[in-house]
GROMACS .gro file of C-alpha atoms in nm:
model
  124
    1MET     CA    1   0.000   0.000   0.000
    2ALA     CA    2   0.134   0.344  -0.090
    3SER     CA    3   0.195   0.603   0.180
    4HIS     CA    4  -0.040   0.872   0.306
    5LYS     CA    5   0.201   1.125   0.157
    6ARG     CA    6   0.139   0.976  -0.189
    7LEU     CA    7  -0.238   0.996  -0.138
    8LYS     CA    8  -0.197   1.361  -0.041
    9SER     CA    9  -0.018   1.414  -0.372
   10VAL     CA   10  -0.311   1.259  -0.562
   11VAL     CA   11  -0.557   1.486  -0.379
   12GLN     CA   12  -0.360   1.800  -0.452
   13SER     CA   13  -0.293   1.708  -0.816
   14ILE     CA   14  -0.654   1.626  -0.901
   15ALA     CA   15  -0.780   1.944  -0.735
   16HIS     CA   16  -0.539   2.159  -0.933
   17HIS     CA   17  -0.621   1.972  -1.252
   18ALA     CA   18  -0.997   2.013  -1.199
   19VAL     CA   19  -0.975   2.392  -1.184
   20GLY     CA   20  -0.706   2.421  -1.451
   21ALA     CA   21  -0.777   2.550  -1.799
   22LEU     CA   22  -0.701   2.218  -1.969
   23SER     CA   23  -0.963   2.009  -1.789
   24PHE     CA   24  -1.270   2.208  -1.899
   25VAL     CA   25  -1.444   2.097  -1.577
   26HIS     CA   26  -1.435   2.435  -1.408
   27PRO     CA   27  -1.598   2.648  -1.678
   28HIS     CA   28  -1.866   2.390  -1.767
   29LEU     CA   29  -1.949   2.293  -1.409
   30GLY     CA   30  -1.943   2.653  -1.289
   31GLN     CA   31  -2.180   2.767  -1.562
   32ALA     CA   32  -2.415   2.471  -1.512
   33CYS     CA   33  -2.428   2.526  -1.135
   34GLU     CA   34  -2.480   2.899  -1.179
   35ALA     CA   35  -2.774   2.834  -1.413
   36GLU     CA   36  -2.930   2.603  -1.153
   37GLY     CA   37  -2.850   2.830  -0.857
   38ILE     CA   38  -2.624   2.565  -0.702
   39ASP     CA   39  -2.341   2.698  -0.482
   40SER     CA   40  -2.174   2.366  -0.406
   41ILE     CA   41  -2.178   2.024  -0.570
   42GLY     CA   42  -2.006   1.694  -0.510
   43VAL     CA   43  -1.863   1.487  -0.792
   44CYS     CA   44  -1.783   1.127  -0.709
   45VAL     CA   45  -1.503   1.034  -0.949
   46SER     CA   46  -1.510   0.677  -0.820
   47ASP     CA   47  -1.866   0.628  -0.953
   48MET     CA   48  -1.920   0.459  -1.287
   49GLU     CA   49  -2.068   0.789  -1.413
   50PRO     CA   50  -1.917   1.086  -1.227
   51CYS     CA   51  -2.148   1.349  -1.378
   52PRO     CA   52  -2.428   1.451  -1.139
   53LYS     CA   53  -2.769   1.337  -1.268
   54VAL     CA   54  -2.897   1.694  -1.292
   55PHE     CA   55  -2.629   1.768  -1.555
   56LEU     CA   56  -2.619   1.444  -1.757
   57HIS     CA   57  -2.776   1.625  -2.052
   58ILE     CA   58  -2.477   1.863  -2.081
   59GLU     CA   59  -2.242   1.656  -2.295
   60PRO     CA   60  -1.932   1.881  -2.269
   61LEU     CA   61  -1.960   1.870  -1.888
   62ARG     CA   62  -2.022   1.496  -1.886
   63ALA     CA   63  -1.717   1.442  -2.107
   64ALA     CA   64  -1.501   1.671  -1.891
   65LEU     CA   65  -1.599   1.490  -1.570
   66ASN     CA   66  -1.534   1.149  -1.724
   67SER     CA   67  -1.194   1.274  -1.837
   68LEU     CA   68  -1.132   1.400  -1.483
   69LYS     CA   69  -1.214   1.052  -1.355
   70GLU     CA   70  -0.958   0.900  -1.593
   71THR     CA   71  -0.699   1.156  -1.482
   72PHE     CA   72  -0.771   1.075  -1.118
   73TYR     CA   73  -0.706   0.705  -1.168
   74ARG     CA   74  -0.388   0.775  -1.369
   75LEU     CA   75  -0.266   0.982  -1.073
   76VAL     CA   76  -0.361   0.703  -0.833
   77ILE     CA   77  -0.152   0.453  -1.031
   78THR     CA   78   0.137   0.697  -1.072
   79GLU     CA   79   0.152   0.743  -0.694
   80GLY     CA   80   0.175   0.370  -0.626
   81PHE     CA   81  -0.186   0.278  -0.558
   82GLU     CA   82  -0.407   0.038  -0.746
   83PRO     CA   83  -0.755   0.151  -0.852
   84LYS     CA   84  -0.905  -0.115  -0.623
   85ASP     CA   85  -0.739   0.061  -0.326
   86ILE     CA   86  -0.976   0.356  -0.370
   87LEU     CA   87  -1.318   0.283  -0.221
   88SER     CA   88  -1.459   0.630  -0.285
   89ALA     CA   89  -1.331   0.962  -0.416
   90ARG     CA   90  -1.553   1.268  -0.399
   91LEU     CA   91  -1.457   1.619  -0.508
   92ILE     CA   92  -1.657   1.914  -0.376
   93PHE     CA   93  -1.677   2.220  -0.600
   94GLU     CA   94  -1.789   2.553  -0.450
   95PHE     CA   95  -1.885   2.859  -0.652
   96ASN     CA   96  -1.943   3.227  -0.573
   97HIS     CA   97  -2.232   3.307  -0.804
   98GLY     CA   98  -2.247   3.659  -0.937
   99GLN     CA   99  -1.870   3.678  -0.905
  100LEU     CA  100  -1.790   3.440  -1.187
  101ASP     CA  101  -1.622   3.579  -1.493
  102HIS     CA  102  -1.618   3.305  -1.752
  103SER     CA  103  -1.325   3.459  -1.935
  104ALA     CA  104  -0.966   3.358  -1.873
  105SER     CA  105  -0.875   3.699  -1.729
  106LYS     CA  106  -0.916   3.602  -1.361
  107ILE     CA  107  -0.784   3.331  -1.136
  108TYR     CA  108  -1.023   3.224  -0.863
  109LYS     CA  109  -0.947   3.103  -0.514
  110SER     CA  110  -0.933   2.728  -0.486
  111LYS     CA  111  -0.909   2.511  -0.178
  112VAL     CA  112  -0.740   2.178  -0.158
  113ASN     CA  113  -0.781   1.990   0.160
  114TYR     CA  114  -0.767   1.671   0.328
  115LEU     CA  115  -0.407   1.733   0.396
  116GLY     CA  116  -0.346   1.879   0.050
  117ASN     CA  117  -0.377   2.216   0.232
  118THR     CA  118  -0.329   2.449  -0.070
  119GLU     CA  119  -0.513   2.779  -0.093
  120GLN     CA  120  -0.471   3.032  -0.370
  121GLY     CA  121  -0.592   3.390  -0.368
  122GLN     CA  122  -0.785   3.561  -0.644
  123SER     CA  123  -0.602   3.790  -0.881
  124ILE     CA  124  -0.751   4.014  -1.143
   0.00000   0.00000   0.00000
């Protein structure tokens, strides 16, 4: 079994990937949640279908979340775990509606925790 330190690395890496420009999760999920008035949503990347049921009809979001799931399991393997070692993996996304700018001109605060501990401030 890989160390807790390696699991911490997986947590931090997937959180940064999820809000990064290349994953497409953040813009699609943020816009979908804003349209529904949802401030916070959990995505269980260990589920067969990680896309929340309310958003299954949004194909770009569904594809982005499935890609995030694949990235998560690649990270798990890279850090010395086997996919079967992960019983459940849930990411919580929080949004500040009315403060979202869907352009690339701002970086928004992101939290990484369960011992990933990273916090980034917003810049304009």
